[in-house]
Coordinates of C-alpha atoms in Angstrom, one line a residue:
X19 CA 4.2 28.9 -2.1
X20 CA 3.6 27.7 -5.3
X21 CA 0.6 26.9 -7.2
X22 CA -1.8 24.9 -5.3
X23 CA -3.6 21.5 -6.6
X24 CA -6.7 23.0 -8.7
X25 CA -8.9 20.4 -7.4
X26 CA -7.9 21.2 -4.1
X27 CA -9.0 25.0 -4.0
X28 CA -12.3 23.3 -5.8
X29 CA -13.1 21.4 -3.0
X30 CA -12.8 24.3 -0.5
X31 CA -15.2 26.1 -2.9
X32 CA -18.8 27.0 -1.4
X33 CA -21.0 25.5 -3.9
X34 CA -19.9 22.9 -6.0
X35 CA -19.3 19.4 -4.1
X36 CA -17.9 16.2 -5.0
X37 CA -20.3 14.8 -7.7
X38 CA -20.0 18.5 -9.7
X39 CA -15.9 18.1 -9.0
X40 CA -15.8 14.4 -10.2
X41 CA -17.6 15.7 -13.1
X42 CA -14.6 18.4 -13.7
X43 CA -11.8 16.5 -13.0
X44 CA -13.2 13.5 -15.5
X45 CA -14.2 16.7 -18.1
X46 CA -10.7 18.4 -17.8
X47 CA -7.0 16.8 -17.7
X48 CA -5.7 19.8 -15.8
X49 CA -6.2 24.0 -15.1
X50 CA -4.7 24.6 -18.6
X51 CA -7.5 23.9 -20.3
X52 CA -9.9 25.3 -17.7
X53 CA -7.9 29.2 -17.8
X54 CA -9.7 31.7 -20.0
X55 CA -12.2 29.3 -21.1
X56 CA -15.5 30.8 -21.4
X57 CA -18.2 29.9 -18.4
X58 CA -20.8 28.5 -20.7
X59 CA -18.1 26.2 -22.5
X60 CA -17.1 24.7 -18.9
X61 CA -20.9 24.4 -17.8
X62 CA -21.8 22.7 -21.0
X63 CA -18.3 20.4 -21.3
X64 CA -18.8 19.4 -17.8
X65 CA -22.7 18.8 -17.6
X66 CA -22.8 21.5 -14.7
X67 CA -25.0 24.3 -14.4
X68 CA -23.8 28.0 -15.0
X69 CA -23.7 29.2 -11.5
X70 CA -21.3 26.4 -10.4
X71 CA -18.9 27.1 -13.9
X72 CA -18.5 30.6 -12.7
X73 CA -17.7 29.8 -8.9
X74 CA -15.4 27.0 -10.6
X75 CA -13.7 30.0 -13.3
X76 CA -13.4 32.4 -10.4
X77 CA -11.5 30.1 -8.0
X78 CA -8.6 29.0 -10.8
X79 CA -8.3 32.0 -11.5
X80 CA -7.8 33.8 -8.1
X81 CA -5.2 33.6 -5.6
X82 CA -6.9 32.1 -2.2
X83 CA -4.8 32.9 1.0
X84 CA -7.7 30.9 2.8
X85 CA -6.6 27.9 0.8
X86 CA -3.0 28.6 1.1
X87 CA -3.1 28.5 4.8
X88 CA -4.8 25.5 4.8
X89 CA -1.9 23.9 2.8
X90 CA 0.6 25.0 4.7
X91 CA -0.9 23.8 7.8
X92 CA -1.4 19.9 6.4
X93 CA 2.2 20.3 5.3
X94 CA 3.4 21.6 8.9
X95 CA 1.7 18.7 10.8
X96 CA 3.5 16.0 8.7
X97 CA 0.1 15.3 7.1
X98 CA -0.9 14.7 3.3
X99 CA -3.3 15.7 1.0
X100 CA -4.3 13.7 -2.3
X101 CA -6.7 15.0 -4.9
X102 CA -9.2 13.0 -7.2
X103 CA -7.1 12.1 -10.3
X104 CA -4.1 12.0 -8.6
X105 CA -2.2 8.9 -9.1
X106 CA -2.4 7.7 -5.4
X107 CA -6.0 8.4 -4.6
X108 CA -7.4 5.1 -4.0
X109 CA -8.6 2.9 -6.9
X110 CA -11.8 1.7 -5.4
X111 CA -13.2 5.0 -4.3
X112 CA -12.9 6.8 -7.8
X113 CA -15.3 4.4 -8.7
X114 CA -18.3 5.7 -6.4
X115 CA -20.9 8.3 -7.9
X116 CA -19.5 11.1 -5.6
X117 CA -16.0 10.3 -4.5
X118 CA -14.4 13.1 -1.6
X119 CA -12.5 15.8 -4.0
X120 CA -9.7 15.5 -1.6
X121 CA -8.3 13.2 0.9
X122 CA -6.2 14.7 4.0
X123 CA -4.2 11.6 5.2
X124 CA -1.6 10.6 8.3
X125 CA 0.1 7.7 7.4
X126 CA 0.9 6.1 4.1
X127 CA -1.9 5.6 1.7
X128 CA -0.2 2.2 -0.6
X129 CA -1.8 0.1 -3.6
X130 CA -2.1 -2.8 -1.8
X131 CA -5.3 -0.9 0.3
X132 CA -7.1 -2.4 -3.2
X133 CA -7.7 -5.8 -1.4
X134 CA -9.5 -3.9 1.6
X135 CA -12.8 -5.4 3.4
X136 CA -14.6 -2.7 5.5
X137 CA -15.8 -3.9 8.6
X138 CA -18.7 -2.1 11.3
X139 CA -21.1 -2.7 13.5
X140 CA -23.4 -1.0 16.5
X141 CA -21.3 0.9 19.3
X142 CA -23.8 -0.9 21.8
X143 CA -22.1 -4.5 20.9
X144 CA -23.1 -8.0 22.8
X145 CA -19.8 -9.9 23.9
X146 CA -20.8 -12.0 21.2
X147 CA -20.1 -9.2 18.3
X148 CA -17.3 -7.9 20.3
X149 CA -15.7 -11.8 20.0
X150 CA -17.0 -12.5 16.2
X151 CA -15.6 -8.8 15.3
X152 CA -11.9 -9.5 17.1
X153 CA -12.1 -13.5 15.2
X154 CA -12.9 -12.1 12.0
X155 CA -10.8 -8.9 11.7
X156 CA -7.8 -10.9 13.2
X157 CA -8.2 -13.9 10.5
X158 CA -8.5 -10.7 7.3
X159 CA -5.4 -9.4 8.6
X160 CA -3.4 -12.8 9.0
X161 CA -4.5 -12.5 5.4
X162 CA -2.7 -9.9 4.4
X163 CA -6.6 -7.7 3.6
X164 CA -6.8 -4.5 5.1
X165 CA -9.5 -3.6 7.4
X166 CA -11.3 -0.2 6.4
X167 CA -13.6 1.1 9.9
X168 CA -14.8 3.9 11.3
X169 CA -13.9 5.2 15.2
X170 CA -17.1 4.5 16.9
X171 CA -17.2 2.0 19.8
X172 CA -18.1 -1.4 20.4
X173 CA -17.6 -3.5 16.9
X174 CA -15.7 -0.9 14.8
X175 CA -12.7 -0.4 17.4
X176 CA -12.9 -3.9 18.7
X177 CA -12.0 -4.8 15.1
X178 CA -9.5 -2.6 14.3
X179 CA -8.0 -3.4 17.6
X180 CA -8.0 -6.8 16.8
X181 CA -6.5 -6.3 13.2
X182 CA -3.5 -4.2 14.9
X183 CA -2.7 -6.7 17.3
X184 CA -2.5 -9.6 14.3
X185 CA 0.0 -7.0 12.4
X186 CA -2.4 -6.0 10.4
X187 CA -2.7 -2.9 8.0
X188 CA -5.8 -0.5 8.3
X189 CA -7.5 2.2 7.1
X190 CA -9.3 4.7 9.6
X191 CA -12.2 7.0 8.1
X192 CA -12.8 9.7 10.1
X193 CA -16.2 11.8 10.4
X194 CA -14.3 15.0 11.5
X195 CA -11.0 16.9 10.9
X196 CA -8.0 15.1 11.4
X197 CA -7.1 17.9 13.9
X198 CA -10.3 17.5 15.8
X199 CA -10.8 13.7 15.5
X200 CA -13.9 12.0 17.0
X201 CA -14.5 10.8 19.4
X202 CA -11.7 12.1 21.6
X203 CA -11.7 8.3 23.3
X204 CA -10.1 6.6 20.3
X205 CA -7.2 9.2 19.6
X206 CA -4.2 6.3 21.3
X207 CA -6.2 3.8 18.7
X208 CA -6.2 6.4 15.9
X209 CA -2.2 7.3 16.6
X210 CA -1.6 3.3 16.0
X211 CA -3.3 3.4 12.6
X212 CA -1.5 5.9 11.5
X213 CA 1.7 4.5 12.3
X214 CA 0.2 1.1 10.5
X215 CA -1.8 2.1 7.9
X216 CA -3.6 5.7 7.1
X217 CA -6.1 7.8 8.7
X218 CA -8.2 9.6 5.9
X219 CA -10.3 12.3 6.1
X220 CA -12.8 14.7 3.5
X221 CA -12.3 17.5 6.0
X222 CA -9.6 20.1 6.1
X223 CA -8.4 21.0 9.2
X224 CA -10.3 23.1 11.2
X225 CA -13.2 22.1 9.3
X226 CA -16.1 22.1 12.1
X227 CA -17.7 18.4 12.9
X228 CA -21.4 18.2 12.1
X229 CA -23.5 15.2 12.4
X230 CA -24.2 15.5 8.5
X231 CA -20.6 13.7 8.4
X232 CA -20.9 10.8 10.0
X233 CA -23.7 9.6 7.5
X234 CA -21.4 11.0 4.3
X235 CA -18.4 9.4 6.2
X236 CA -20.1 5.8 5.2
X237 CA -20.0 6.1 1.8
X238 CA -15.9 6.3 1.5
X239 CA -15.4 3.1 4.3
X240 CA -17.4 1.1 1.8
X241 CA -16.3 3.1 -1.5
X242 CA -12.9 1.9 -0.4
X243 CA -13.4 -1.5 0.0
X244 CA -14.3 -4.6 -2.1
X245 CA -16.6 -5.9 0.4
X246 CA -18.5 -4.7 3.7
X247 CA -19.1 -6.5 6.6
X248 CA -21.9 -5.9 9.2
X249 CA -20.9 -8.0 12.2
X250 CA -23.4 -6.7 14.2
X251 CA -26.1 -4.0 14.3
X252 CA -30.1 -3.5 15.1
X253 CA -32.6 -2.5 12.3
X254 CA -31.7 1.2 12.4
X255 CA -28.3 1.5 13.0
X256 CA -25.1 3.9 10.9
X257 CA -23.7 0.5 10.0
X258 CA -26.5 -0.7 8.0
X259 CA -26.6 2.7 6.1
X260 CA -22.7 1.5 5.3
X261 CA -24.1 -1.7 3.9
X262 CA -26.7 -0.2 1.6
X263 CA -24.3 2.2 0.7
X264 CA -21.9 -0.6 -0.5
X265 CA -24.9 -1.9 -2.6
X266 CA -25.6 0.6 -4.6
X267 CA -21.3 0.8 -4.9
X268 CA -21.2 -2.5 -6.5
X269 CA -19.5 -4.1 -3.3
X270 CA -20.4 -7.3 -1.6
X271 CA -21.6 -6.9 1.6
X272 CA -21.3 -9.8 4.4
X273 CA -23.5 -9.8 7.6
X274 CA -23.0 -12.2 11.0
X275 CA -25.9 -14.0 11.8
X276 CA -27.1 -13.2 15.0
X277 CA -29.7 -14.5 17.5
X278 CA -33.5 -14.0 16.5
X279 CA -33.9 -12.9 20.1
X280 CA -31.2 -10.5 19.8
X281 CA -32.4 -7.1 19.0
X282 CA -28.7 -5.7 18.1
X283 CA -28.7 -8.7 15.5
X284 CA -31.7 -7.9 13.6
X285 CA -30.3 -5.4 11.3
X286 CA -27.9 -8.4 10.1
X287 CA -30.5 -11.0 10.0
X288 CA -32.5 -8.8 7.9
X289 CA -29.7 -8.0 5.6
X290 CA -28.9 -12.0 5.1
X291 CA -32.8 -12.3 4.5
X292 CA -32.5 -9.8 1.5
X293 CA -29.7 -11.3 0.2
X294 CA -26.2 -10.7 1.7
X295 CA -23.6 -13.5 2.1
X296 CA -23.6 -15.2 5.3
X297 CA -20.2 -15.3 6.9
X298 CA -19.2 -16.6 10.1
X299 CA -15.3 -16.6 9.4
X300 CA -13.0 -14.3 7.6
X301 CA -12.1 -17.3 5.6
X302 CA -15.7 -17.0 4.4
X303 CA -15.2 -13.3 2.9
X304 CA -11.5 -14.1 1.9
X305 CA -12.7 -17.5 -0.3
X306 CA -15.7 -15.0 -1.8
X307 CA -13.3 -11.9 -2.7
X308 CA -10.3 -14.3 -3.9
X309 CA -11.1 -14.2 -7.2
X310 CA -11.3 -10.3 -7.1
X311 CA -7.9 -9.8 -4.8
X312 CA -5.0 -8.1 -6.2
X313 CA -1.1 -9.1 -6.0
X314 CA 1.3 -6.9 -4.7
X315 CA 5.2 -7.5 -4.4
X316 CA 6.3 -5.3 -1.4
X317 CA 9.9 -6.2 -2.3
X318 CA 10.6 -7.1 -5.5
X319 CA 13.9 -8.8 -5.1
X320 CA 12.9 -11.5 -3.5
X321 CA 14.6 -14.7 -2.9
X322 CA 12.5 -17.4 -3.7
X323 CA 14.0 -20.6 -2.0
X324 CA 14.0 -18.4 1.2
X325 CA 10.9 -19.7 2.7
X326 CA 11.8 -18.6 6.5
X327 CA 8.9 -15.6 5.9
X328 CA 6.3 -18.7 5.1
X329 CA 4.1 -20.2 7.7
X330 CA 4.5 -24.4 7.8
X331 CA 1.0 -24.5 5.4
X332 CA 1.6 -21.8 3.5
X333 CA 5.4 -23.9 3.0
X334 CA 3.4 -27.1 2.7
X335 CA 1.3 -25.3 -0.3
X336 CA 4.5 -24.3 -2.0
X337 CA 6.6 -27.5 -1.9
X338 CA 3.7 -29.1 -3.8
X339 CA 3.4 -26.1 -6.6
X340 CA 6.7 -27.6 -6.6
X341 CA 5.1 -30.2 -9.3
X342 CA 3.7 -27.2 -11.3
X343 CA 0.4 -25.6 -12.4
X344 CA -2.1 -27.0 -10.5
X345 CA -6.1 -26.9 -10.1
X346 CA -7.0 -26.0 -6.0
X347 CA -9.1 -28.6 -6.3
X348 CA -5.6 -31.1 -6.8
X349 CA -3.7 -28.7 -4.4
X350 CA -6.6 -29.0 -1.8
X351 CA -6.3 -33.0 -2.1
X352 CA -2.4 -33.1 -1.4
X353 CA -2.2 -30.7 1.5
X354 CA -5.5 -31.8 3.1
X355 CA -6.5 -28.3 4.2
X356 CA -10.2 -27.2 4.4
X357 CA -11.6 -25.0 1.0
X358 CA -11.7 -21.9 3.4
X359 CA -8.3 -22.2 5.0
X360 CA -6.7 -22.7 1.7
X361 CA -8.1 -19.8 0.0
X362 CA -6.5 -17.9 2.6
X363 CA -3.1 -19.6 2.3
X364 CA -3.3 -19.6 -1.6
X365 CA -4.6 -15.2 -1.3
X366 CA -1.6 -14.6 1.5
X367 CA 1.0 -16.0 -1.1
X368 CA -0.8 -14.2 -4.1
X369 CA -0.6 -11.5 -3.1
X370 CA 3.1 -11.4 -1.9
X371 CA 4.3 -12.7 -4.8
X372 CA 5.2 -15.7 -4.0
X373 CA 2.7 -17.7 -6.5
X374 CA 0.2 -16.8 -9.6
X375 CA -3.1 -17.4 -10.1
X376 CA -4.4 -18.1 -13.5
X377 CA -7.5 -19.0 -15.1
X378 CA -9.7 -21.8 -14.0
X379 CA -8.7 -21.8 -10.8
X380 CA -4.9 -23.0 -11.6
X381 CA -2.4 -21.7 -9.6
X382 CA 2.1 -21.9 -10.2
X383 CA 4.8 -20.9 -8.4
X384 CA 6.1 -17.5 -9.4

């Protein structure tokens, strides 16, 4: 076997963590310059203390079968494993104060996962969040957003469900190993996302599942999204810890209204009382983000009179880019589509290509 990813035997290192990794990975460029550097010169380049430059010193510079077997085991089961500062790790999550040093992944992790909206709520769900969470999830992934969750119960799966069904992409966080996922109950909803998305874990295999890592689990669902939306959830819930979490990210975070009789809709109620956008339609979320939404070409040959891929608005939108750069305001007057729906249509052709946005809210055919 060759040499192994230096972050990755970090992050199996007792000891250091992701914020003391981040603050490694940012210091160094790779194990060159780390290798028969002096422990005081890596404590003081990297802000760390002394004790966590030696573990980091000992563990480049030893051979770690325990590590090794680790490897080999991700690489048997088909699995992946990207490190912070690798090329693919996502984007949005290197951003956070202490990203996961290392992401074990089934599926494909892609660029386009940049225009994600993370979206959870209470296992215990009124029919009413389990029908707001399918609407909502369903209208993000007609989008072309993908829909960051968790596994529990109730709102998380009934979105994510939803999203699937609509041929949407996704992103599943797990709490646990990907060899021991949790809870047993959603492993036929977990196989689907990995065969339509990725299933991402902080865990290496084997790795034990502790209650401590459902709460850390939070802070990469909203690290890896743009926005976070509570559909539903009472005033101490997980969900709301996501929300908080997002805050203090720099992400939006959306919350349902709910019922003021409604104890499972008082955590959202609250959270639109300090100050979160009140949604009640993913065309709400989608017309808030738009401005911060990527484009991404998935083919990038692509014919543009063939308009058979393109819904009738979404062709109604293009013959009359037809005329050339245009304000929404002018394009919303011709096609006679609501300000929400037409974000969405105007978002779904961004971002495959099909059309550019530019400044001032102008928009031309690419």
């Amino acid at each position: 076997m060759g040499e192994l990813p230096w972050i990755f035997k970090l992050s199996l290192a007792p000891g250091l963590g992701p914020v003391k990794i981040k603050k490694i990975a940012d210091t160094f460029d790779d194990v060159k310059q780390l290798s028969g550097m002096d422990v005081a010169d890596i404590s003081s380049s990297a802000e760390i203390d002394l004790k966590s430059a030696q573990i980091v010193a000992d563990t480049i510079s030893k051979k770690d079968r325990s590590a090794e077997k680790i490897f080999k085991r991700v690489q048997d089961a088909g699995w992946g494993i990207c490190e912070y500062g690798n090329p693919n790790y996502p984007e949005l999550l290197k951003e956070i104060y202490d990203p996961p040093p290392v992401l074990y992944y089934a599926g494909k992790l892609s660029k386009s996962d940049y225009n994600s909206v993370a979206v959870v709520g209470t296992r215990r769900a009124t029919e009413y969040g389990i029908e707001a969470a399918r609407s909502i999830a369903t209208g993000l992934a007609v989008s072309g957003v993908t829909l960051v969750s968790g596994y529990a119960e109730g709102i998380d799966a009934a979105a994510q469900k939803a999203a699937l069904d609509a041929g949407g992409r996704l992103i599943g966080v797990l709490g646990s190993a990907l060899d021991r996922p949790y809870p047993v109950s959603s492993i036929p909803l977990m196989e689907r996302i990995a065969e339509n998305g990725v299933l991402l874990s902080e865990y290496p295999p084997g790795a034990s599942t502790a209650a401590s890592n459902f709460p850390a689990r939070n802070r990469i669902i909203s690290g890896l999204s743009l926005g976070v939306l509570i559909v539903e959830a009472p005033e101490r819930s997980g969900a709301l810890i996501t929300a908080y979490q997002g805050l203090e990210q720099g992400r939006d975070v959306f919350a349902l209204p709910g019922s003021i009789f409604s104890l499972k809709s008082r955590g959202t109620n609250i959270l639109i009382k300090e100050g979160a956008s009140l949604v009640v339609s993913a065309e709400d979320i989608v017309s808030d983000l738009i401005g911060r939404f990527r484009s991404f070409k998935i083919n990038e040959k692509v014919e543009k009179e063939d308009t058979c891929l393109l819904s009738p608005e979404e062709e109604k939108v293009m013959k009359v880019l037809e005329d050339g750069i245009m304000h929404i305001d002018e394009i919303m007057r011709r096609v006679d589509y609501p300000a929400g729906r037409l974000s969405v249509i105007l978002t779904k052709l961004e971002m495959s290509g099909a059309i550019c946005a530019l400044d001032g809210k102008k928009y031309k055919k690419a």
